[in-house]
Amino acid sequence: LIGKDVFYAYAYKGDELNITGLDKNADNMWKVNAGVVDDGTYGKVVLVTPKTVTKAGIIMDNKSRKLSFKCGLHEAAKTVSDGAVLKVSIYEAGNKKASYEKEIVIKPDADFEKISIDLKEYKDKNIFIVFEGEAGDNQNEDCDWIVIQKAMID
């Protein structure tokens, strides 16, 4: 999966993404509240909403790599959502405690933010990259549709 869109490539292989909190009858245009979706505005993206967790396992090679992606609220949600939080965590295989955690606060009027995470400490290790959605400051979950574009390991 090095050099490919991590979550899309994982789903494309025919494997199921590990998704906690999945609702296959969600009240939105995709009819799901998390996972890889084909969106007319952004193309194939990872969708995360409050109380959902999307996880993919990655076998790292022996090179220094970084994870990069863009994230923000879906354009159709910006007039309704009060904002959301995307939590990014990295776990080494066999560990229950994350070795890396970052919270990205997404305001409804903000543009997509480019994120880059150094993965050099994970050379030759098996890791799990986890995206978790949470409601914004007011804890209102309406239209908190977090879109993650091109989660790439390069």
Short mmCIF file of C-alpha atoms in Angstrom, two decimals:
data_model
loop_
_atom_site.label_atom_id
_atom_site.label_comp_id
_atom_site.label_asym_id
_atom_site.label_seq_id
_atom_site.Cartn_x
_atom_site.Cartn_y
_atom_site.Cartn_z
CA LEU A 1 0.00 0.00 0.00
CA ILE A 2 3.04 2.27 -0.04
CA GLY A 3 2.40 5.07 -2.55
CA LYS A 4 -1.33 4.31 -2.82
CA ASP A 5 -4.39 5.82 -1.20
CA VAL A 6 -4.26 3.69 1.96
CA PHE A 7 -7.94 3.25 2.76
CA TYR A 8 -9.15 3.05 -0.83
CA ALA A 9 -6.47 0.49 -1.74
CA TYR A 10 -7.35 -1.56 1.33
CA ALA A 11 -11.03 -1.67 0.37
CA TYR A 12 -10.18 -2.22 -3.32
CA LYS A 13 -8.30 -5.44 -2.44
CA GLY A 14 -11.63 -6.88 -1.40
CA ASP A 15 -10.86 -6.69 2.31
CA GLU A 16 -13.35 -5.07 4.61
CA LEU A 17 -12.11 -2.02 6.41
CA ASN A 18 -12.37 -2.46 10.14
CA ILE A 19 -15.18 -0.01 10.98
CA THR A 20 -16.67 0.46 14.42
CA GLY A 21 -20.10 2.10 14.65
CA LEU A 22 -21.05 1.38 11.03
CA ASP A 23 -24.66 2.16 10.07
CA LYS A 24 -25.62 0.91 6.59
CA ASN A 25 -28.92 2.82 6.72
CA ALA A 26 -27.55 6.26 7.55
CA ASP A 27 -29.62 9.31 6.64
CA ASN A 28 -27.21 10.83 4.13
CA MET A 29 -26.40 10.62 0.43
CA TRP A 30 -24.12 7.57 0.83
CA LYS A 31 -26.48 5.54 3.08
CA VAL A 32 -23.50 4.72 5.36
CA ASN A 33 -21.91 6.73 8.15
CA ALA A 34 -18.32 5.53 7.64
CA GLY A 35 -16.04 3.82 5.13
CA VAL A 36 -14.78 4.35 1.60
CA VAL A 37 -17.45 6.13 -0.43
CA ASP A 38 -17.58 7.34 -4.02
CA ASP A 39 -18.63 10.95 -3.74
CA GLY A 40 -19.63 13.11 -6.71
CA THR A 41 -17.91 16.16 -5.20
CA TYR A 42 -14.57 14.66 -4.10
CA GLY A 43 -14.29 11.24 -5.80
CA LYS A 44 -13.36 8.20 -3.69
CA VAL A 45 -12.82 9.30 -0.11
CA VAL A 46 -12.95 7.99 3.44
CA LEU A 47 -16.04 9.15 5.31
CA VAL A 48 -15.94 9.36 9.11
CA THR A 49 -18.74 10.65 11.33
CA PRO A 50 -19.11 10.99 15.11
CA LYS A 51 -18.87 7.71 17.00
CA THR A 52 -17.29 5.87 14.05
CA VAL A 53 -13.77 4.49 13.81
CA THR A 54 -12.09 3.41 10.56
CA LYS A 55 -8.93 1.31 10.79
CA ALA A 56 -6.49 -0.15 8.24
CA GLY A 57 -3.48 -2.37 8.86
CA ILE A 58 -0.25 -1.48 7.07
CA ILE A 59 3.01 -3.44 6.78
CA MET A 60 5.75 -0.81 6.68
CA ASP A 61 8.98 -1.30 4.74
CA ASN A 62 12.46 -0.25 5.90
CA LYS A 63 12.30 3.32 4.54
CA SER A 64 11.41 6.56 6.29
CA ARG A 65 7.85 7.32 5.25
CA LYS A 66 5.11 9.82 6.00
CA LEU A 67 1.35 9.67 6.01
CA SER A 68 -0.30 12.60 4.27
CA PHE A 69 -3.93 13.44 3.61
CA LYS A 70 -6.41 16.29 3.35
CA CYS A 71 -9.46 16.48 5.59
CA GLY A 72 -12.46 18.70 6.13
CA LEU A 73 -16.22 18.77 6.29
CA HIS A 74 -18.12 17.77 3.18
CA GLU A 75 -19.32 20.82 1.25
CA ALA A 76 -22.97 19.80 1.67
CA ALA A 77 -22.57 19.71 5.46
CA LYS A 78 -20.98 23.10 6.03
CA THR A 79 -24.23 25.05 6.44
CA VAL A 80 -25.63 22.58 9.01
CA SER A 81 -22.65 21.23 10.97
CA ASP A 82 -21.25 23.09 13.97
CA GLY A 83 -17.85 21.50 13.30
CA ALA A 84 -16.28 18.15 14.10
CA VAL A 85 -13.09 16.56 15.37
CA LEU A 86 -10.99 13.99 13.53
CA LYS A 87 -8.77 11.91 15.79
CA VAL A 88 -5.83 10.21 14.07
CA SER A 89 -4.05 7.42 15.94
CA ILE A 90 -1.32 4.95 15.08
CA TYR A 91 -0.99 1.63 16.87
CA GLU A 92 1.81 -0.86 16.52
CA ALA A 93 0.51 -4.40 16.05
CA GLY A 94 -0.05 -6.07 19.40
CA ASN A 95 -0.30 -2.79 21.34
CA LYS A 96 -3.56 -1.54 22.81
CA LYS A 97 -2.16 1.94 23.47
CA ALA A 98 -1.62 4.30 20.56
CA SER A 99 1.97 5.39 19.97
CA TYR A 100 0.74 8.48 18.08
CA GLU A 101 -2.39 10.59 18.53
CA LYS A 102 -3.51 13.85 16.96
CA GLU A 103 -6.83 15.71 17.17
CA ILE A 104 -7.79 17.88 14.21
CA VAL A 105 -10.54 20.39 14.94
CA ILE A 106 -12.56 21.02 11.79
CA LYS A 107 -14.59 24.23 11.70
CA PRO A 108 -17.61 24.35 9.36
CA ASP A 109 -16.30 27.36 7.41
CA ALA A 110 -12.73 26.03 7.05
CA ASP A 111 -11.09 24.81 3.86
CA PHE A 112 -9.65 21.31 3.72
CA GLU A 113 -6.47 21.03 5.80
CA LYS A 114 -3.38 19.16 4.60
CA ILE A 115 -1.92 16.89 7.28
CA SER A 116 1.47 15.15 7.25
CA ILE A 117 2.62 12.64 9.88
CA ASP A 118 6.19 11.33 10.07
CA LEU A 119 6.26 7.52 10.15
CA LYS A 120 10.04 6.97 10.38
CA GLU A 121 9.74 5.31 13.80
CA TYR A 122 7.55 2.60 12.22
CA LYS A 123 10.14 1.21 9.77
CA ASP A 124 9.73 -2.58 9.34
CA LYS A 125 6.72 -2.65 11.67
CA ASN A 126 3.09 -3.61 11.28
CA ILE A 127 0.86 -0.69 12.20
CA PHE A 128 -2.78 0.29 12.26
CA ILE A 129 -3.84 3.77 11.13
CA VAL A 130 -7.07 4.81 12.80
CA PHE A 131 -9.42 7.69 11.91
CA GLU A 132 -12.11 8.44 14.49
CA GLY A 133 -14.89 11.02 14.23
CA GLU A 134 -16.26 13.12 17.07
CA ALA A 135 -18.82 15.91 17.33
CA GLY A 136 -17.61 19.50 17.55
CA ASP A 137 -17.65 21.86 20.55
CA ASN A 138 -21.44 21.92 20.89
CA GLN A 139 -21.71 18.08 20.70
CA ASN A 140 -24.21 18.46 17.85
CA GLU A 141 -23.65 15.58 15.42
CA ASP A 142 -25.86 16.89 12.60
CA CYS A 143 -24.05 16.65 9.26
CA ASP A 144 -20.63 16.11 10.87
CA TRP A 145 -19.45 14.40 7.68
CA ILE A 146 -15.65 14.34 7.82
CA VAL A 147 -14.07 13.64 4.44
CA ILE A 148 -10.50 12.31 4.20
CA GLN A 149 -8.88 12.60 0.79
CA LYS A 150 -5.87 10.66 -0.45
CA ALA A 151 -4.47 9.15 2.74
CA MET A 152 -1.09 8.29 1.22
CA ILE A 153 2.05 6.74 2.66
CA ASP A 154 5.08 8.00 0.69
#
